[in-house]
Amino acid sequence: MIAQAERIAILPPYLFARIEQLVAEAKENGVDVISLGIGDPDQPTPPRIIAKLIEQAQNPANHQYPSSVGLLAYRQAVADWYRQRFDVELDPKKEVVSLLGSKEGIAHIAFCYLNPGDLSLVPDPGYPVYGIGTLLAGGEPYIMPLREENGFLPDLTAIPEPIARKAKLLYLNYPNNPTGALATRDFFTEVVAFAKKYDLIVCHDGAYSEIAWGPVKPLSFLQIPGAKEVGIEFNSVSKTYNMTGWRVGWAVGRADVVEALGRLKSNIDSGVFQAIQYAAIEALTGPQDCVAAMQALYKERAVAVVEGLNAMGWRLRVPEATIYVWVPVPKGFNSTGFAEFVLAKAGVVVTPGIGYGQYGEGYFRIALTVEKERIREALARMKAAIGTVDF
Ligand SMILES: *Cc1c(COP(=O)(O)O)cnc(C)c1O
């Protein structure tokens, strides 16, 4: 047998394998399993966007290799969207690059800046790709705990000086998966100063920037004065327009970082199918009522989850963003034990917090990606099986 490269061997085992096995067994035994585990929008892509894809797929000019950094019209649409939504000015030629979904860029940015042994600062709990991208590039993730008492923002003052000096990348994600937390302007301002002081590149993941229903709209990191000198922001049409399967996103911000990412990518992929880029332009520039409808839908579902859990003894507030509710596990359980208990007793799948890092222990995540009636049914089953909980 040929030994796999070390970069594959260091990939952590798939943490949800056991839960998936248990779900498969429950289904075989005839249990009507309700999955609140999947972070993938259940609603279809709006029809106007699909129509644009069909139209553009019929144009032979779109059948050839695209430019790997994206059509200028696509990069212009992203820049225009940033101006309208955030009042941020971007040069589409130098400060915007297309991605095969933001995940691709989040993983690849580490290859642009990390030499073996270099550090990146990674939030925990968090989207696993920040740490994995770092490891694949030969770097080492340094974990920044996200604690509830800090509003799930990392405490930058707790990062030891030598670590901050050595680190090259700082990953952040607000609105945050899995905690649902929002960043404040003060926090982002502190991040810009920190990045300037220690010469770090900030990689902000804004995947949920439009999935919010609170009084204040989520910020773009690039709205902060000086942000464009220290960092980039990733986003995509995936969550905003129910387009996770289409694989089209962008990185925007600091020009030399955008250029490095584009140069790396031009040697690996050949860009996004042009018909899909035109569909993404339609998504960003067409009528936006679908976004407001989607926000209302997730809010309703979040209320249903929180009401159901609070009726069992939790004391949660309704989150204001993302497609998740992040919930402390009751006394006597760890996150995996609680997820297995709820599956066995109620036929409901929740995601154990440990899957998002060691500081996710003590929590579980509920995804708002099923109909409200199914959410109510899941919580009624949990209440019947568990009764009330203690902390
Ligand atoms: C879903 C998600 C993304 C990835 O989205 P793409 O489909 O690759 O654009 C990025 N970051 C977080 C935190 C996500 O939850």
XYZ file of C-alpha atoms and ligand atoms in Angstrom:
406
model
C 0.000 0.000 0.000
C 1.216 3.487 -0.782
C 1.308 5.664 2.325
C -0.794 8.792 2.099
C 0.897 12.145 2.348
C 1.145 13.593 5.846
C -1.214 16.392 4.923
C -3.963 13.803 4.481
C -2.976 11.796 7.537
C -3.287 14.885 9.780
C -6.867 15.555 8.727
C -9.021 14.923 11.806
C -11.488 12.031 11.667
C -15.014 12.919 10.606
C -16.604 13.843 13.923
C -20.184 13.220 12.973
C -19.579 9.690 11.637
C -20.995 8.040 14.764
C -24.127 10.198 14.817
C -24.664 9.479 11.119
C -24.359 5.762 11.817
C -26.945 6.040 14.612
C -29.271 8.040 12.338
C -29.016 5.352 9.649
C -29.845 2.655 12.218
C -32.829 4.595 13.561
C -34.177 5.046 10.024
C -33.762 1.321 9.333
C -35.808 0.679 12.461
C -38.612 2.795 11.023
C -38.057 5.927 13.143
C -39.272 9.149 11.478
C -36.020 11.004 12.142
C -36.181 14.823 12.132
C -32.789 16.292 11.313
C -32.015 19.663 12.827
C -28.380 19.025 12.005
C -27.929 20.245 8.471
C -26.550 23.730 7.796
C -27.886 23.890 4.260
C -30.918 26.016 3.309
C -33.976 23.864 2.494
C -35.701 26.458 0.276
C -35.215 26.554 -3.519
C -33.170 29.135 -5.422
C -35.473 32.014 -6.553
C -36.935 31.405 -10.054
C -35.465 34.570 -11.640
C -31.962 33.253 -10.901
C -32.683 29.808 -12.344
C -34.176 31.449 -15.458
C -30.954 33.433 -15.934
C -28.862 30.273 -15.709
C -31.016 28.547 -18.337
C -30.774 31.534 -20.677
C -27.005 31.876 -20.279
C -26.337 28.133 -20.518
C -27.712 28.305 -24.068
C -25.089 30.821 -25.175
C -22.058 28.977 -26.653
C -19.801 31.867 -25.596
C -20.319 30.613 -22.043
C -19.226 27.059 -22.800
C -15.498 27.729 -22.803
C -13.055 28.110 -19.936
C -13.953 31.193 -17.928
C -11.368 33.656 -16.642
C -10.141 32.235 -13.341
C -10.567 35.539 -11.486
C -14.147 36.008 -12.739
C -15.933 37.939 -15.486
C -15.426 41.671 -15.089
C -19.236 42.016 -15.105
C -19.398 39.616 -12.158
C -16.688 41.436 -10.213
C -18.459 44.731 -10.997
C -21.758 43.325 -9.653
C -20.013 42.301 -6.427
C -18.451 45.771 -6.120
C -21.834 47.430 -6.771
C -23.465 45.220 -4.146
C -20.809 46.258 -1.608
C -21.474 49.926 -2.361
C -25.239 49.561 -2.007
C -25.280 47.260 0.981
C -22.273 48.493 2.987
C -21.205 51.802 1.447
C -17.828 50.178 0.708
C -15.971 51.120 -2.492
C -14.119 48.319 -4.288
C -12.111 48.347 -7.500
C -13.559 45.374 -9.431
C -10.287 44.879 -11.303
C -8.007 44.738 -8.274
C -10.078 44.168 -5.172
C -12.511 41.408 -6.201
C -11.837 37.782 -7.188
C -14.417 35.077 -7.917
C -14.345 31.818 -5.955
C -15.892 28.372 -6.354
C -17.905 29.207 -3.220
C -16.311 30.978 -0.288
C -15.166 27.681 1.270
C -12.689 27.232 -1.576
C -11.083 30.622 -0.964
C -11.103 30.177 2.805
C -9.122 26.958 2.372
C -6.772 28.342 -0.291
C -5.816 31.635 1.347
C -3.587 29.707 3.764
C -1.564 28.401 0.791
C -0.858 31.987 -0.235
C 0.666 33.072 3.082
C 1.691 30.195 5.329
C 5.066 28.535 5.177
C 5.540 25.318 7.178
C 5.269 26.131 10.870
C 3.640 29.542 10.372
C 0.689 30.334 12.587
C -2.865 31.369 11.868
C -5.313 32.531 14.536
C -8.491 30.478 14.401
C -11.783 30.916 16.295
C -13.107 27.965 18.328
C -15.922 26.934 18.081
C -15.870 27.622 14.365
C -16.268 26.533 10.784
C -13.658 23.768 10.485
C -12.126 25.028 7.214
C -10.030 27.785 8.876
C -7.992 25.256 10.835
C -7.987 22.583 8.118
C -6.829 25.023 5.417
C -4.040 26.076 7.761
C -2.975 22.467 8.379
C -3.105 21.522 4.689
C -0.808 24.434 3.918
C 1.648 23.181 6.562
C 0.768 25.884 9.063
C -0.381 25.603 12.648
C -3.694 26.892 13.930
C -3.564 28.837 17.211
C -6.963 28.645 18.842
C -8.884 31.730 19.976
C -11.703 30.615 22.312
C -15.124 32.171 21.673
C -16.781 32.424 25.075
C -20.381 33.236 25.803
C -19.421 35.866 28.426
C -17.558 37.772 25.675
C -20.495 37.603 23.291
C -18.626 34.858 21.392
C -15.998 37.373 20.251
C -12.342 36.347 20.708
C -10.392 38.169 23.399
C -7.500 39.561 21.349
C -5.757 40.796 24.509
C -5.446 37.166 25.668
C -3.286 36.233 22.675
C 0.342 36.105 23.864
C 2.568 38.731 22.252
C 4.994 36.206 20.644
C 2.052 34.328 19.107
C 0.537 37.515 17.702
C 3.931 38.466 16.216
C 4.442 35.085 14.642
C 0.908 34.671 13.246
C 0.187 35.691 9.661
C -3.553 35.148 9.268
C -6.487 35.938 11.545
C -9.749 34.184 10.661
C -13.060 35.624 11.846
C -16.698 34.872 11.013
C -19.652 37.145 11.868
C -22.583 36.573 11.925
C -21.063 33.472 13.449
C -21.553 29.812 12.682
C -22.253 28.043 15.059
C -23.012 30.577 17.825
C -25.219 33.038 15.899
C -23.251 35.961 17.411
C -22.800 39.302 15.657
C -19.651 41.422 15.694
C -19.779 44.949 17.057
C -18.189 47.922 15.329
C -15.916 48.337 18.366
C -14.685 44.765 18.045
C -13.920 45.112 14.324
C -12.142 48.411 15.057
C -10.010 46.609 17.635
C -9.287 43.893 15.042
C -7.995 46.470 12.534
C -5.657 47.983 15.139
C -4.471 44.518 16.233
C -3.794 43.463 12.627
C -1.843 46.670 11.965
C 0.198 46.295 15.134
C 1.186 42.672 14.457
C 1.169 42.741 10.670
C -1.588 40.166 10.211
C -3.947 39.525 7.328
C -7.562 39.425 8.502
C -9.719 36.872 6.680
C -13.305 37.678 7.537
C -15.952 35.145 6.555
C -19.251 36.954 6.028
C -21.286 33.988 4.756
C -24.317 34.976 6.885
C -24.195 38.747 6.367
C -27.748 38.779 4.947
C -29.269 36.141 7.232
C -30.263 38.506 10.029
C -33.487 40.027 11.347
C -32.445 42.127 14.342
C -32.533 45.915 14.692
C -28.982 46.356 13.342
C -27.842 44.850 10.066
C -24.604 42.842 10.202
C -21.486 44.814 9.336
C -18.991 44.084 6.635
C -15.478 44.011 8.094
C -14.526 46.322 5.224
C -16.786 49.073 6.600
C -14.217 49.753 9.321
C -11.688 52.492 8.454
C -8.345 50.876 7.581
C -9.849 47.384 7.120
C -8.993 47.236 3.428
C -5.314 47.724 4.299
C -5.272 44.679 6.561
C -7.701 42.172 5.196
C -10.167 40.538 2.931
C -13.726 39.351 3.254
C -15.252 36.153 1.911
C -18.894 35.805 0.972
C -21.070 34.094 -1.594
C -24.598 33.773 -2.891
C -24.909 30.397 -1.108
C -26.833 31.274 2.023
C -28.392 34.561 0.890
C -30.109 33.133 -2.208
C -30.351 29.410 -1.343
C -27.570 28.627 -3.834
C -25.239 26.357 -1.850
C -25.039 23.856 -4.702
C -24.063 26.424 -7.347
C -20.546 27.068 -6.032
C -19.977 30.743 -6.672
C -18.566 33.302 -4.262
C -15.918 35.982 -3.871
C -13.060 37.411 -1.861
C -12.805 41.206 -1.705
C -10.525 43.749 -0.060
C -6.775 44.267 0.129
C -5.488 44.210 -3.456
C -2.238 42.250 -2.990
C -4.080 39.523 -1.055
C -6.821 39.315 -3.691
C -4.121 39.128 -6.378
C -2.245 36.340 -4.550
C -5.416 34.294 -4.175
C -6.291 34.809 -7.836
C -2.783 33.803 -8.907
C -2.861 30.620 -6.825
C -6.299 29.742 -8.159
C -5.336 30.320 -11.773
C -2.926 27.412 -11.270
C -5.513 25.108 -9.682
C -9.001 25.790 -11.042
C -10.245 27.572 -14.110
C -12.956 29.678 -12.557
C -16.725 29.517 -12.283
C -18.926 28.423 -15.247
C -19.870 31.749 -16.848
C -23.593 30.963 -16.957
C -23.429 30.575 -13.174
C -21.598 33.896 -12.868
C -24.429 35.549 -14.829
C -26.956 33.873 -12.524
C -25.029 35.245 -9.516
C -25.084 38.736 -11.099
C -28.867 38.336 -11.397
C -29.019 37.265 -7.729
C -27.096 40.344 -6.547
C -28.643 42.961 -8.834
C -32.270 41.802 -9.265
C -35.214 42.402 -6.894
C -34.240 41.554 -3.307
C -37.667 40.668 -1.862
C -36.554 37.005 -1.692
C -33.971 38.019 0.918
C -36.524 39.700 3.184
C -38.824 36.663 2.867
C -35.990 34.326 3.793
C -35.098 36.434 6.839
C -38.731 36.323 8.020
C -38.810 32.557 7.532
C -35.677 31.919 9.616
C -36.854 34.310 12.319
C -40.138 32.407 12.645
C -38.265 29.130 12.891
C -35.822 30.556 15.457
C -38.760 31.704 17.583
C -40.301 28.202 17.344
C -37.034 26.583 18.499
C -36.490 28.982 21.385
C -40.119 28.773 22.580
C -39.945 24.993 22.492
C -36.670 24.826 24.409
C -37.674 27.469 26.938
C -40.828 25.439 27.679
C -38.428 22.685 28.809
C -36.421 24.902 31.160
C -33.872 26.620 28.929
C -33.618 30.410 29.194
C -32.640 31.368 25.666
C -33.118 34.588 23.765
C -34.128 34.387 20.119
C -30.957 34.773 18.021
C -30.854 37.603 15.476
C -28.776 36.022 12.721
C -27.615 32.862 10.928
C -29.542 29.654 10.415
C -28.590 28.230 13.812
C -29.505 28.248 17.466
C -26.549 27.502 19.782
C -27.748 25.895 22.984
C -26.057 24.821 26.251
C -26.477 21.119 27.069
C -28.302 20.254 30.298
C -26.522 19.113 33.464
C -25.129 15.587 33.343
C -24.411 15.500 29.599
C -21.562 16.299 27.290
C -22.430 17.466 23.791
C -22.059 14.075 22.107
C -23.948 12.295 24.879
C -26.809 14.764 24.631
C -27.025 14.466 20.835
C -27.135 10.668 21.096
C -29.737 10.856 23.885
C -32.039 13.126 21.876
C -31.712 10.895 18.826
C -32.475 7.739 20.818
C -35.382 9.193 22.839
C -36.967 11.608 20.366
C -35.690 10.677 16.915
C -34.280 14.199 16.567
C -30.810 15.018 15.223
C -28.901 17.945 16.734
C -25.204 18.627 16.178
C -22.851 18.206 19.154
C -20.823 21.356 19.771
C -17.532 19.455 20.012
C -17.702 19.103 16.219
C -16.824 22.818 15.981
C -13.829 22.618 18.310
C -12.990 22.019 21.962
C -14.724 25.223 23.094
C -17.911 23.972 21.456
C -18.120 21.306 24.152
C -21.084 21.970 26.435
C -23.294 23.129 23.555
C -25.313 21.727 20.705
C -26.435 23.354 17.465
C -29.911 23.349 15.985
C -30.186 24.262 12.300
C -33.256 26.199 11.142
C -33.386 24.363 7.831
C -36.669 22.458 8.221
C -40.283 23.663 8.134
C -41.689 25.263 11.292
C -44.204 22.426 11.722
C -41.386 19.871 11.762
C -39.461 22.013 14.260
C -42.540 22.110 16.528
C -42.921 18.339 16.196
C -39.228 17.807 17.048
C -39.486 19.952 20.173
C -42.743 18.346 21.273
C -41.069 14.946 20.999
C -38.066 16.193 22.968
C -40.326 17.542 25.710
C -42.287 14.287 25.883
C -39.053 12.304 26.145
C -37.026 14.564 28.417
C -39.534 16.648 30.375
C -37.727 19.570 31.935
C -33.985 20.035 32.107
C -31.509 21.258 34.739
C -28.310 23.256 34.344
C -21.852 27.790 4.651
C -20.626 28.484 5.123
C -19.647 28.929 4.238
C -19.461 28.415 2.832
O -20.216 28.756 1.921
P -19.897 28.576 0.381
O -21.074 27.794 -0.082
O -18.623 27.836 0.185
O -19.828 29.969 -0.113
C -18.577 29.656 4.707
N -18.476 29.936 6.011
C -19.369 29.518 6.895
C -19.167 29.853 8.320
C -20.470 28.770 6.489
O -21.326 28.306 7.411
